[in-house]
CSV table of C-alpha atoms and ligand atoms in Angstrom, one decimal:
chain,number,residue,atom,x,y,z
A,1,MET,CA,8.1,-20.1,-23.8
A,2,ALA,CA,5.8,-21.1,-26.7
A,3,LEU,CA,6.8,-20.0,-30.1
A,4,SER,CA,4.6,-17.7,-32.2
A,5,PHE,CA,3.4,-19.3,-35.4
A,6,GLN,CA,5.7,-17.4,-37.5
A,7,GLU,CA,8.7,-18.5,-35.2
A,8,ALA,CA,7.6,-22.1,-35.4
A,9,LEU,CA,7.5,-22.1,-39.2
A,10,SER,CA,10.9,-20.4,-39.6
A,11,ARG,CA,12.3,-23.0,-37.0
A,12,CYS,CA,11.2,-25.7,-39.2
A,13,ALA,CA,12.2,-24.2,-42.3
A,14,ALA,CA,15.6,-23.9,-41.0
A,15,GLU,CA,15.8,-27.5,-39.7
A,16,THR,CA,14.5,-28.7,-43.1
A,17,ASP,CA,17.2,-26.6,-44.8
A,18,ALA,CA,19.9,-28.0,-42.8
A,19,LEU,CA,18.7,-31.5,-43.2
A,20,LEU,CA,18.4,-31.3,-47.0
A,21,ASP,CA,21.9,-29.8,-47.0
A,22,ARG,CA,23.1,-32.8,-45.2
A,23,LEU,CA,21.3,-35.3,-47.2
A,24,LEU,CA,22.3,-33.7,-50.5
A,25,PRO,CA,26.2,-33.2,-50.4
A,26,LEU,CA,27.8,-31.6,-53.3
A,27,ASP,CA,30.7,-33.9,-53.6
A,28,ALA,CA,29.0,-37.3,-52.7
A,29,PHE,CA,27.9,-38.5,-56.3
A,30,PRO,CA,30.0,-38.2,-59.5
A,31,ALA,CA,27.3,-36.2,-61.5
A,32,ARG,CA,28.3,-33.2,-59.7
A,33,ARG,CA,26.0,-30.8,-62.1
A,34,VAL,CA,22.9,-32.7,-61.4
A,35,THR,CA,23.6,-32.7,-57.7
A,36,GLN,CA,24.3,-28.8,-57.9
A,37,ALA,CA,20.8,-28.5,-59.7
A,38,MET,CA,19.1,-30.6,-56.9
A,39,ARG,CA,20.5,-28.3,-54.2
A,40,TYR,CA,19.8,-25.2,-56.2
A,41,ALA,CA,16.1,-26.4,-56.3
A,42,ALA,CA,15.7,-27.6,-53.0
A,43,LEU,CA,17.7,-25.4,-50.7
A,44,GLY,CA,17.3,-21.8,-49.7
A,45,GLN,CA,13.9,-20.1,-50.1
A,46,GLY,CA,10.7,-21.8,-49.8
A,47,LYS,CA,8.1,-21.7,-47.0
A,48,ARG,CA,8.5,-25.3,-46.1
A,49,LEU,CA,4.8,-25.5,-45.3
A,50,ARG,CA,4.5,-29.2,-46.2
A,51,PRO,CA,7.3,-30.2,-43.7
A,52,PHE,CA,5.9,-28.0,-41.1
A,53,LEU,CA,2.6,-29.9,-41.4
A,54,VAL,CA,4.4,-33.2,-41.2
A,55,VAL,CA,6.2,-32.0,-38.1
A,56,GLU,CA,3.0,-30.6,-36.5
A,57,SER,CA,0.8,-33.4,-37.2
A,58,SER,CA,3.5,-35.8,-36.0
A,59,ALA,CA,3.6,-33.7,-32.8
A,60,LEU,CA,-0.1,-34.6,-32.1
A,61,PHE,CA,1.2,-38.4,-31.6
A,62,GLY,CA,4.4,-37.7,-29.7
A,63,VAL,CA,6.4,-38.7,-32.7
A,64,PRO,CA,10.3,-37.8,-32.2
A,65,ARG,CA,11.0,-34.6,-34.1
A,66,LYS,CA,13.9,-36.1,-35.9
A,67,ARG,CA,11.8,-38.6,-37.7
A,68,ALA,CA,9.2,-36.2,-38.6
A,69,LEU,CA,11.7,-33.8,-40.2
A,70,ARG,CA,13.0,-36.7,-42.3
A,71,ALA,CA,9.6,-37.6,-43.8
A,72,GLY,CA,9.2,-33.7,-44.3
A,73,ALA,CA,12.3,-33.4,-46.0
A,74,ALA,CA,11.4,-36.2,-48.3
A,75,LEU,CA,8.0,-34.6,-49.2
A,76,GLU,CA,9.9,-31.3,-49.7
A,77,CYS,CA,12.2,-33.1,-52.3
A,78,VAL,CA,8.8,-34.2,-54.1
A,79,HIS,CA,7.5,-30.7,-53.9
A,80,CYS,CA,10.7,-29.0,-55.3
A,81,TYR,CA,10.8,-31.6,-57.9
A,82,SER,CA,7.0,-30.7,-59.0
A,83,LEU,CA,8.2,-26.9,-59.1
A,84,VAL,CA,11.2,-27.6,-61.3
A,85,HIS,CA,9.0,-29.6,-63.7
A,86,ASP,CA,6.0,-27.4,-63.4
A,87,ASP,CA,8.4,-24.4,-64.6
A,88,LEU,CA,9.8,-26.1,-67.6
A,89,PRO,CA,8.9,-24.6,-71.1
A,90,ALA,CA,6.8,-27.6,-71.9
A,91,MET,CA,4.6,-26.9,-68.9
A,92,ASP,CA,4.2,-23.3,-67.3
A,93,ASP,CA,7.3,-21.9,-69.0
A,94,ASP,CA,8.4,-19.7,-66.1
A,95,ASP,CA,11.8,-17.9,-65.6
A,96,LEU,CA,11.4,-17.0,-62.0
A,97,ARG,CA,11.0,-19.2,-58.8
A,98,ARG,CA,11.6,-18.5,-55.2
A,99,GLY,CA,13.0,-15.2,-56.2
A,100,LYS,CA,15.6,-16.5,-58.4
A,101,PRO,CA,15.9,-18.0,-62.0
A,102,THR,CA,14.1,-21.3,-62.5
A,103,ALA,CA,16.3,-24.4,-62.5
A,104,HIS,CA,16.0,-24.8,-66.2
A,105,ARG,CA,17.1,-21.1,-66.7
A,106,ALA,CA,20.0,-21.5,-64.1
A,107,PHE,CA,21.2,-24.8,-65.7
A,108,ASP,CA,19.6,-26.1,-68.8
A,109,GLU,CA,16.5,-28.0,-69.6
A,110,ALA,CA,18.0,-31.5,-69.5
A,111,THR,CA,19.7,-30.9,-66.3
A,112,ALA,CA,16.5,-29.6,-64.7
A,113,ILE,CA,14.6,-32.7,-65.7
A,114,LEU,CA,17.2,-34.9,-64.3
A,115,ALA,CA,17.4,-32.9,-61.2
A,116,GLY,CA,13.7,-33.2,-60.7
A,117,ASP,CA,13.8,-37.0,-61.4
A,118,ALA,CA,16.6,-37.3,-59.0
A,119,LEU,CA,14.7,-35.2,-56.3
A,120,LEU,CA,11.7,-37.5,-56.8
A,121,THR,CA,13.5,-40.6,-56.3
A,122,TYR,CA,15.8,-39.6,-53.5
A,123,ALA,CA,12.6,-38.7,-51.5
A,124,PHE,CA,11.9,-42.5,-51.3
A,125,ASP,CA,15.5,-43.3,-50.4
A,126,ILE,CA,15.0,-41.0,-47.4
A,127,LEU,CA,11.9,-42.6,-46.3
A,128,ALA,CA,13.1,-46.1,-46.6
A,129,ASP,CA,16.0,-45.4,-44.3
A,130,GLU,CA,16.1,-46.8,-40.7
A,131,ALA,CA,16.5,-43.3,-39.4
A,132,THR,CA,13.0,-42.3,-40.4
A,133,HIS,CA,11.4,-45.1,-38.5
A,134,PRO,CA,12.8,-48.5,-37.0
A,135,ASP,CA,9.8,-50.3,-37.9
A,136,PRO,CA,9.9,-51.4,-41.7
A,137,HIS,CA,6.1,-51.4,-41.8
A,138,VAL,CA,5.8,-48.0,-41.0
A,139,ARG,CA,8.4,-47.1,-43.6
A,140,LEU,CA,6.5,-49.0,-46.2
A,141,LYS,CA,3.3,-47.1,-45.5
A,142,LEU,CA,5.1,-43.8,-45.6
A,143,VAL,CA,6.7,-44.9,-49.2
A,144,SER,CA,3.5,-46.1,-50.3
A,145,GLY,CA,1.5,-43.0,-49.4
A,146,LEU,CA,4.0,-40.6,-50.7
A,147,SER,CA,4.1,-42.7,-54.1
A,148,LYS,CA,0.2,-42.5,-54.3
A,149,ALA,CA,0.2,-38.7,-53.5
A,150,ALA,CA,2.8,-37.9,-56.2
A,151,GLY,CA,1.9,-40.0,-58.8
A,152,VAL,CA,-1.0,-40.7,-61.4
A,153,ALA,CA,-3.5,-40.8,-58.5
A,154,GLY,CA,-2.2,-37.5,-57.2
A,155,MET,CA,0.0,-34.6,-58.1
A,156,VAL,CA,0.7,-35.8,-61.6
A,157,GLY,CA,-2.7,-36.7,-62.3
A,158,GLY,CA,-3.7,-33.2,-61.2
A,159,GLN,CA,-1.0,-31.6,-63.4
A,160,MET,CA,-2.4,-33.4,-66.3
A,161,LEU,CA,-6.0,-32.4,-65.8
A,162,ASP,CA,-4.7,-28.9,-65.1
A,163,ILE,CA,-3.0,-28.9,-68.7
A,164,GLU,CA,-6.1,-30.5,-70.3
A,165,ALA,CA,-8.4,-27.8,-68.9
A,166,GLU,CA,-6.5,-24.9,-70.5
A,167,ALA,CA,-7.9,-25.8,-73.7
A,168,ARG,CA,-11.6,-25.9,-72.6
A,169,ILE,CA,-13.8,-22.9,-72.0
A,170,ASP,CA,-16.5,-24.8,-70.3
A,171,SER,CA,-14.9,-25.9,-67.1
A,172,VAL,CA,-17.2,-26.3,-64.0
A,173,LEU,CA,-16.7,-25.9,-60.5
A,174,SER,CA,-16.5,-29.8,-60.1
A,175,ASP,CA,-13.8,-29.8,-62.6
A,176,ILE,CA,-11.8,-27.3,-60.9
A,177,SER,CA,-12.1,-28.8,-57.4
A,178,LEU,CA,-10.9,-32.0,-58.7
A,179,ILE,CA,-7.8,-30.6,-60.4
A,180,GLN,CA,-7.0,-28.6,-57.3
A,181,SER,CA,-7.3,-31.3,-55.0
A,182,LEU,CA,-5.0,-33.6,-56.8
A,183,LYS,CA,-2.3,-31.1,-58.1
A,184,THR,CA,-1.9,-29.4,-54.8
A,185,GLY,CA,-4.2,-31.2,-52.5
A,186,ALA,CA,-2.7,-34.8,-52.6
A,187,LEU,CA,0.7,-33.6,-51.0
A,188,PHE,CA,-1.0,-31.6,-48.4
A,189,ARG,CA,-2.9,-34.8,-47.7
A,190,TYR,CA,0.1,-36.8,-47.4
A,191,ALA,CA,2.0,-34.0,-45.2
A,192,CYS,CA,-0.8,-34.4,-42.7
A,193,GLU,CA,-1.2,-38.3,-42.9
A,194,ALA,CA,2.5,-38.9,-42.3
A,195,GLY,CA,2.3,-37.7,-38.8
A,196,ALA,CA,-0.4,-40.2,-38.3
A,197,ILE,CA,1.6,-42.8,-39.8
A,198,LEU,CA,4.6,-42.1,-38.0
A,199,GLY,CA,2.7,-42.1,-34.9
A,200,GLN,CA,0.9,-45.4,-35.9
A,201,ALA,CA,-2.4,-43.6,-35.3
A,202,ASP,CA,-5.7,-43.2,-37.4
A,203,PRO,CA,-5.0,-40.8,-40.2
A,204,ALA,CA,-8.7,-40.3,-41.1
A,205,PRO,CA,-9.5,-37.1,-39.1
A,206,LEU,CA,-6.3,-35.2,-40.5
A,207,ARG,CA,-7.2,-36.2,-44.1
A,208,HIS,CA,-10.4,-33.8,-43.8
A,209,TYR,CA,-8.4,-31.2,-42.3
A,210,ALA,CA,-5.8,-31.5,-45.1
A,211,ASP,CA,-8.4,-31.7,-47.9
A,212,LYS,CA,-9.8,-28.4,-46.7
A,213,ILE,CA,-6.4,-26.5,-46.3
A,214,GLY,CA,-4.9,-28.1,-49.7
A,215,LEU,CA,-7.9,-26.5,-51.6
A,216,ALA,CA,-7.8,-23.3,-49.6
A,217,PHE,CA,-3.9,-23.2,-50.5
A,218,GLN,CA,-4.5,-23.5,-54.1
A,219,ILE,CA,-7.2,-20.9,-54.1
A,220,ALA,CA,-4.8,-18.5,-52.4
A,221,ASP,CA,-2.1,-19.4,-54.8
A,222,ASP,CA,-4.5,-18.6,-57.7
A,223,ILE,CA,-5.6,-15.1,-55.9
A,224,LEU,CA,-1.9,-14.3,-55.3
A,225,ASP,CA,-1.4,-14.8,-59.1
A,226,VAL,CA,-4.0,-12.0,-59.8
A,227,GLU,CA,-3.2,-9.8,-56.8
A,228,SER,CA,0.5,-10.0,-56.1
A,229,THR,CA,3.8,-8.9,-57.8
A,230,PRO,CA,6.7,-10.9,-58.9
A,231,GLU,CA,8.8,-9.0,-56.3
A,232,ALA,CA,6.5,-10.1,-53.5
A,233,LEU,CA,5.7,-13.5,-54.8
A,234,GLY,CA,9.2,-14.6,-56.0
A,235,LYS,CA,7.4,-16.0,-59.1
A,236,ALA,CA,5.7,-14.6,-62.1
A,237,THR,CA,2.1,-13.2,-61.8
A,238,GLN,CA,-0.8,-13.1,-64.0
A,239,LYS,CA,0.2,-16.3,-65.4
A,240,ASP,CA,-3.0,-18.1,-64.9
A,241,ARG,CA,-4.9,-15.8,-67.2
A,242,ILE,CA,-2.3,-15.8,-69.8
A,243,MET,CA,-2.3,-19.5,-69.8
A,244,GLY,CA,-5.9,-19.7,-69.7
A,245,LYS,CA,-6.0,-21.9,-66.5
A,246,ALA,CA,-9.0,-23.1,-65.0
A,247,THR,CA,-9.1,-21.5,-61.5
A,248,PHE,CA,-11.7,-20.7,-58.9
A,249,VAL,CA,-10.9,-16.9,-59.3
A,250,ASP,CA,-11.3,-17.3,-63.1
A,251,LEU,CA,-14.7,-19.1,-62.5
A,252,LEU,CA,-16.2,-17.3,-59.5
A,253,GLY,CA,-14.3,-14.1,-59.4
A,254,LEU,CA,-11.9,-12.9,-56.7
A,255,ALA,CA,-14.5,-12.0,-54.2
A,256,GLU,CA,-16.2,-15.2,-54.3
A,257,ALA,CA,-12.8,-17.2,-54.4
A,258,LYS,CA,-11.7,-15.3,-51.3
A,259,ARG,CA,-15.0,-16.1,-49.4
A,260,ARG,CA,-14.6,-20.0,-50.3
A,261,ALA,CA,-11.0,-19.9,-49.2
A,262,ALA,CA,-12.1,-18.4,-45.7
A,263,ALA,CA,-15.0,-20.8,-45.4
A,264,LEU,CA,-12.5,-23.7,-46.1
A,265,VAL,CA,-10.4,-22.5,-43.2
A,266,ASP,CA,-13.1,-22.3,-40.7
A,267,GLU,CA,-14.1,-26.0,-41.8
A,268,ALA,CA,-10.5,-27.2,-41.6
A,269,ILE,CA,-10.2,-25.7,-38.0
A,270,ALA,CA,-13.5,-27.4,-37.1
A,271,THR,CA,-12.0,-30.8,-38.0
A,272,LEU,CA,-9.3,-30.1,-35.2
A,273,THR,CA,-11.7,-30.2,-32.4
A,274,ILE,CA,-11.0,-33.8,-31.6
A,275,TYR,CA,-7.6,-32.8,-30.6
A,276,SER,CA,-8.6,-30.1,-28.3
A,277,GLU,CA,-5.8,-27.4,-27.6
A,278,ARG,CA,-3.1,-29.8,-29.1
A,279,GLY,CA,-4.4,-28.7,-32.5
A,280,ALA,CA,-3.8,-24.9,-32.0
A,281,VAL,CA,-0.7,-24.9,-34.1
A,282,LEU,CA,-2.5,-26.7,-37.1
A,283,ALA,CA,-5.4,-24.1,-36.7
A,284,GLU,CA,-2.9,-21.3,-37.1
A,285,ALA,CA,-1.4,-23.2,-40.0
A,286,ALA,CA,-4.8,-23.0,-41.7
A,287,LYS,CA,-5.2,-19.3,-41.1
A,288,PHE,CA,-1.6,-18.6,-42.4
A,289,ILE,CA,-2.4,-20.5,-45.7
A,290,VAL,CA,-5.0,-17.8,-46.9
A,291,GLN,CA,-3.4,-14.8,-45.2
A,292,ARG,CA,0.2,-15.3,-46.5
A,293,ARG,CA,1.8,-12.8,-48.9
A,294,ASN,CA,3.9,-15.3,-51.0
B,301,LIG,C1,3.7,-23.5,-54.9
B,301,LIG,O1,3.9,-24.2,-53.6
B,301,LIG,C2,3.3,-24.3,-55.7
B,301,LIG,C3,1.8,-24.8,-55.4
B,301,LIG,C4,1.5,-26.0,-55.2
B,301,LIG,C5,0.8,-23.9,-55.8
B,301,LIG,P1,4.5,-23.2,-52.3
B,301,LIG,O2,3.7,-21.8,-52.3
B,301,LIG,O3,4.3,-24.0,-51.1
B,301,LIG,O4,6.0,-23.1,-52.8
B,301,LIG,P2,7.1,-22.6,-51.9
B,301,LIG,O5,7.7,-24.1,-51.5
B,301,LIG,O6,6.9,-21.9,-50.5
B,301,LIG,O7,8.0,-21.9,-52.8
B,302,LIG,C1,1.6,-26.2,-59.6
B,302,LIG,O1,0.5,-25.3,-59.6
B,302,LIG,C2,1.5,-27.2,-58.5
B,302,LIG,C3,2.4,-28.2,-58.7
B,302,LIG,C4,2.3,-29.4,-58.4
B,302,LIG,C5,3.7,-27.7,-59.0
B,302,LIG,P1,0.9,-23.7,-60.3
B,302,LIG,O2,1.5,-23.9,-61.6
B,302,LIG,O3,-0.3,-22.8,-60.0
B,302,LIG,O4,2.2,-23.5,-59.1
B,302,LIG,P2,3.0,-22.1,-59.3
B,302,LIG,O5,1.9,-20.9,-59.3
B,302,LIG,O6,3.6,-22.2,-60.6
B,302,LIG,O7,3.7,-22.1,-58.1
B,303,LIG,MG1,1.2,-25.1,-63.1
B,304,LIG,MG1,3.2,-23.0,-62.4
B,305,LIG,MG1,-0.1,-20.9,-59.4
């Protein structure tokens, strides 16, 4: 029997958690404290949306699930590192993440910085391993793609622009679109491209889908920041206004931000027509991204 969308997402989350648990054994390395902090940041809560997108985009091309899960776990390591560093006092200075104290609160700042660094570098070790794909050319493409998505051309670049925009009062729509497409969009783009890389297929059509959902995802994140509660969200709310963040909600207002997110979901779904009914799960994922409650 086919799983519901929620069941499919939960299944992927559980598989990703189990894999990360195996990849990060507590006693494997002498620096136990940083391993503990890595496990603290990577295991447990977390929607695992990016691994889910890797798995489902891989399924379009008949990629073995085990390989897709490894690429998804590598991407999740990068995502978790980005959260640990995003929460640091020098950045968003947050105390709550995924319903528990942020890594620098549970440990200390130095340990959190190191745990983030180690999660980032470990991601490439996971991708470079033969278990991810037997063809070294494929592994190289996975490594190069994630490095671009995570770095100055992607997430890190977006985080920098996000911080710089705090100081400005004249941010316009194109500035905000660029910030969002880098800080959040780049990892979503990689999540969808990874399936095509593993399947040795053309990643271009999925890139369009990913651009739409990546933007919709960050708009939804900004809406939840205004409309949700820390209890429901597992992280602080009302932060963007306090920090003076450049967001679509700030520039367009809530109603127009919601309209824009909904339009992006429709556009994302339209890009999937070339996959016919095989694109159904990714279409559900696009809807989930704006309907989610956390
Ligand atoms: C939060 O991402 C950070 C952003 C990019 C806005 P998620 O909402 O996917 O966080 P988790 O992984 O489920 O905790
Ligand atoms: C951060 O965006 C995106 C990352 C690269 C981590 P936010 O600062 O809005 O993410 P949250 O709201 O803290 O999860
Ligand atoms: Mg931030
Ligand atoms: Mg933040
Ligand atoms: Mg946010």
